[in-house]
Each structure stands twice: as structure tokens, then as C-alpha cells.
């Protein structure tokens, strides 16, 4: 069936960095990619990028290029998302999800979300 | 890359059918059969309901169906139930450097 469990809520100051983890269980971690999606309070979903678990290849949304790094550790079945130079408008719930679909275009297993608050 | 356009809200009575539209361009919805739909209850993670335009993941009720015509994709919920009250988001693969774009979201109310 599969499950993704994310790390806990974070509070950061503007300019800082945050790293969110996403631990997979119940499926072959290396056989699927992991994507990251965020949702600002009261707002819609925003795709940030994805990583191919077995080789670490990444694709980031243009908006986050240069500020985000996604990695995986296959030995611990864990994916990580680091966002740098945080601003107040980065305050959001960050979700990881497993990538499926004919073109790696759908996300079928989601983590519970990690709230990241950016405030001075 | 702009978000796909969805109606802000759609409502229906129990047992009725409703349809949510998702309008994009030929660079996303119209150009590929890679449209997905997600259901999100308040405070919860999204749930995949439809992928690749019209495919249902295992475990998703057959009351949910997807289709596409031109630059507009649609999600139909038949036999509306109270538990269907949630936010719904479409997404599409896109030709732009941002590979996946989400819709603006639709709040479904069961009257």
C-alpha cells in the first residue's frame, strides 16, 4: 500500500533554510520518484519539483530554481527537500508524494504535510 | 506558468451529478493526456482521484470519472454524497520548464 511520513513543523526566520524529510515504507522506494508540493494558508497547490529516487535526477519548477534542493537516501528510504533564503511568503504546508502515471504526472501516496512558518 | 482555471465553487444535492471543469491551453491540458484530479478535505493531504485524464486508481469509487475535450478537462461526480464535500484540484503536465501545473481549486458543497 505504501506510506510517506514527514518530519515535524518548523519555524524559521527570514533568510534561513529549512529541510523537510519524507520517509517511505510499504513499497519499493527506488522504483518511484518523489515530488514536493506546497500549499500556502488558504491557497491552492503549487508544484515545486521532483526527484528520481534511484539515481537522484531532479527537475525543479522554474520559480524555485537556485533556492531548492531535493535529495534521496535509498539506504534509509528517505527523501529530503531543502529550501533556502526563506521569505514570509514561503510560509506553507509542504507535502511529499509518490510519483506515478504514464508520464510521471500523478501523485498517488502523500505524506501528512509539514508546516513551515517563516516569521521574524 | 499560470494555474489552470477551475470554478471557485460547485454545489449539488445528494444523489445528483456535478461536473468540475479545468481549463488550460494547448501547452498543457490540450497538448497531453496527462491530467489528474485530487480531492482534499480540510487539514488533510490531497488524494488522487483520477490520473491520465480518465483512469481511476484502485480504491477510488466509480462515481468519479474524468474526461477531456480540447483545452478543458472535466471531473464528474455522480450520486453525490456528503463525504464528497471537499476541495478538488486538477493538474496537468505542461510543456513549460515547470512540468506540472495545478488548477485554482474548486470547493464542492453538498447541499
Short mmCIF file of N, CA and C in Angstrom, two decimals, chain A residues 37 39 43-47 50 59-63 65 95 100-108 110-113, chain B residues 33-36 38 40 43-48 50-52 55 89 91 93 96-104:
data_model
loop_
_atom_site.label_atom_id
_atom_site.label_comp_id
_atom_site.label_asym_id
_atom_site.label_seq_id
_atom_site.Cartn_x
_atom_site.Cartn_y
_atom_site.Cartn_z
N UNK A 37 5.16 19.31 -3.14
CA UNK A 37 4.08 20.25 -3.45
C UNK A 37 3.84 21.08 -2.19
N UNK A 39 1.46 24.27 -0.13
CA UNK A 39 0.16 24.92 -0.08
C UNK A 39 0.20 26.01 0.98
N UNK A 43 -4.68 28.71 0.37
CA UNK A 43 -4.39 28.79 -1.06
C UNK A 43 -4.37 27.41 -1.71
N UNK A 44 -4.09 27.39 -2.99
CA UNK A 44 -4.07 26.15 -3.74
C UNK A 44 -2.73 25.44 -3.68
N UNK A 45 -2.65 24.39 -4.48
CA UNK A 45 -1.45 23.56 -4.51
C UNK A 45 -0.44 24.13 -5.51
N UNK A 46 0.84 23.99 -5.17
CA UNK A 46 1.91 24.51 -6.03
C UNK A 46 3.00 23.45 -6.14
N UNK A 47 3.29 23.03 -7.37
CA UNK A 47 4.32 22.02 -7.61
C UNK A 47 5.69 22.65 -7.50
N UNK A 50 10.55 17.46 -8.58
CA UNK A 50 10.60 16.06 -8.21
C UNK A 50 12.00 15.50 -8.35
N UNK A 59 14.18 17.62 -11.19
CA UNK A 59 13.58 18.65 -12.04
C UNK A 59 12.85 19.58 -11.11
N UNK A 60 13.22 20.87 -11.16
CA UNK A 60 12.63 21.85 -10.28
C UNK A 60 11.75 22.82 -11.07
N UNK A 61 10.66 23.25 -10.45
CA UNK A 61 9.87 24.32 -11.04
C UNK A 61 10.73 25.56 -11.17
N UNK A 62 10.52 26.30 -12.25
CA UNK A 62 11.36 27.47 -12.52
C UNK A 62 11.38 28.44 -11.34
N UNK A 63 10.26 28.57 -10.69
CA UNK A 63 10.12 29.52 -9.58
C UNK A 63 11.11 29.24 -8.45
N UNK A 65 14.05 27.35 -8.81
CA UNK A 65 15.41 27.08 -9.29
C UNK A 65 16.41 27.94 -8.53
N UNK A 95 4.17 19.21 1.21
CA UNK A 95 3.83 17.80 1.08
C UNK A 95 4.85 17.10 0.18
N UNK A 100 3.60 8.71 -9.95
CA UNK A 100 3.14 7.62 -10.80
C UNK A 100 2.61 8.21 -12.11
N UNK A 101 1.96 7.36 -12.93
CA UNK A 101 1.39 7.85 -14.19
C UNK A 101 2.30 7.56 -15.36
N UNK A 102 1.73 7.55 -16.56
CA UNK A 102 2.47 7.21 -17.77
C UNK A 102 3.62 8.18 -18.01
N UNK A 103 3.48 9.41 -17.54
CA UNK A 103 4.49 10.42 -17.76
C UNK A 103 4.97 11.01 -16.45
N UNK A 104 4.94 10.21 -15.40
CA UNK A 104 5.32 10.70 -14.06
C UNK A 104 4.55 11.97 -13.73
N UNK A 105 3.24 11.93 -14.02
CA UNK A 105 2.45 13.14 -13.93
C UNK A 105 1.41 13.11 -12.84
N UNK A 106 1.36 12.03 -12.05
CA UNK A 106 0.35 11.93 -11.00
C UNK A 106 1.01 11.52 -9.69
N UNK A 107 0.34 11.83 -8.60
CA UNK A 107 0.93 11.62 -7.27
C UNK A 107 -0.06 10.85 -6.41
N UNK A 108 0.28 9.58 -6.10
CA UNK A 108 -0.75 8.72 -5.52
C UNK A 108 -0.63 8.47 -4.02
N UNK A 110 0.62 10.34 -0.48
CA UNK A 110 1.05 11.64 0.03
C UNK A 110 1.48 11.54 1.49
N UNK A 111 2.46 12.34 1.84
CA UNK A 111 2.79 12.50 3.25
C UNK A 111 1.72 13.35 3.93
N UNK A 112 1.83 13.43 5.25
CA UNK A 112 0.81 14.15 6.01
C UNK A 112 0.99 15.67 5.94
N UNK A 113 2.10 16.12 5.41
CA UNK A 113 2.37 17.54 5.31
C UNK A 113 3.21 18.04 6.47
N UNK B 33 -2.41 13.99 -22.65
CA UNK B 33 -3.42 13.25 -21.88
C UNK B 33 -2.88 12.92 -20.50
N UNK B 34 -2.39 13.95 -19.84
CA UNK B 34 -1.76 13.78 -18.53
C UNK B 34 -2.41 14.72 -17.53
N UNK B 35 -3.71 14.56 -17.37
CA UNK B 35 -4.47 15.37 -16.42
C UNK B 35 -4.85 14.49 -15.24
N UNK B 36 -4.66 15.02 -14.05
CA UNK B 36 -5.03 14.32 -12.82
C UNK B 36 -5.99 15.18 -12.01
N UNK B 38 -7.43 15.69 -7.86
CA UNK B 38 -7.18 15.41 -6.45
C UNK B 38 -8.34 15.95 -5.61
N UNK B 40 -9.26 17.05 -1.69
CA UNK B 40 -8.62 17.44 -0.44
C UNK B 40 -9.65 17.89 0.58
N UNK B 43 -7.54 20.34 6.13
CA UNK B 43 -6.47 19.88 7.01
C UNK B 43 -5.86 18.56 6.65
N UNK B 44 -6.22 18.04 5.49
CA UNK B 44 -5.71 16.73 5.07
C UNK B 44 -4.84 16.86 3.83
N UNK B 45 -4.10 15.80 3.53
CA UNK B 45 -3.33 15.75 2.29
C UNK B 45 -4.27 15.47 1.12
N UNK B 46 -3.90 15.91 -0.07
CA UNK B 46 -4.69 15.58 -1.25
C UNK B 46 -4.73 14.07 -1.48
N UNK B 47 -5.78 13.64 -2.19
CA UNK B 47 -5.94 12.24 -2.55
C UNK B 47 -6.15 12.16 -4.06
N UNK B 48 -5.39 11.30 -4.72
CA UNK B 48 -5.52 11.13 -6.15
C UNK B 48 -6.83 10.43 -6.48
N UNK B 50 -8.25 10.73 -10.05
CA UNK B 50 -8.19 10.40 -11.48
C UNK B 50 -6.79 10.74 -11.98
N UNK B 51 -6.22 9.89 -12.84
CA UNK B 51 -4.95 10.22 -13.47
C UNK B 51 -5.01 9.90 -14.95
N UNK B 52 -4.12 10.51 -15.70
CA UNK B 52 -4.09 10.34 -17.15
C UNK B 52 -5.48 10.50 -17.76
N UNK B 55 -8.36 7.67 -15.81
CA UNK B 55 -8.08 6.45 -15.07
C UNK B 55 -8.28 6.64 -13.58
N UNK B 89 -8.75 19.66 -7.00
CA UNK B 89 -7.74 20.31 -7.83
C UNK B 89 -7.44 19.44 -9.04
N UNK B 91 -4.63 18.86 -12.22
CA UNK B 91 -3.25 19.16 -12.56
C UNK B 91 -2.97 18.63 -13.95
N UNK B 93 0.40 17.91 -16.90
CA UNK B 93 1.76 18.04 -17.40
C UNK B 93 1.76 19.23 -18.35
N UNK B 96 6.02 23.71 -20.41
CA UNK B 96 6.92 24.73 -19.86
C UNK B 96 8.00 24.08 -18.99
N UNK B 97 8.93 24.91 -18.53
CA UNK B 97 10.00 24.40 -17.67
C UNK B 97 9.47 23.95 -16.31
N UNK B 98 8.33 24.46 -15.94
CA UNK B 98 7.63 23.94 -14.76
C UNK B 98 6.73 22.82 -15.24
N UNK B 99 7.09 21.60 -15.00
CA UNK B 99 6.48 20.46 -15.69
C UNK B 99 5.05 20.16 -15.29
N UNK B 100 4.68 20.52 -14.08
CA UNK B 100 3.35 20.21 -13.59
C UNK B 100 2.69 21.50 -13.12
N UNK B 101 1.47 21.73 -13.57
CA UNK B 101 0.72 22.90 -13.11
C UNK B 101 -0.60 22.43 -12.50
N UNK B 102 -0.97 23.04 -11.40
CA UNK B 102 -2.24 22.72 -10.74
C UNK B 102 -3.31 23.72 -11.13
N UNK B 103 -4.55 23.32 -10.94
CA UNK B 103 -5.67 24.22 -11.11
C UNK B 103 -5.88 25.10 -9.90
N UNK B 104 -6.76 26.06 -10.03
CA UNK B 104 -7.02 27.02 -8.95
C UNK B 104 -7.83 26.42 -7.81
#
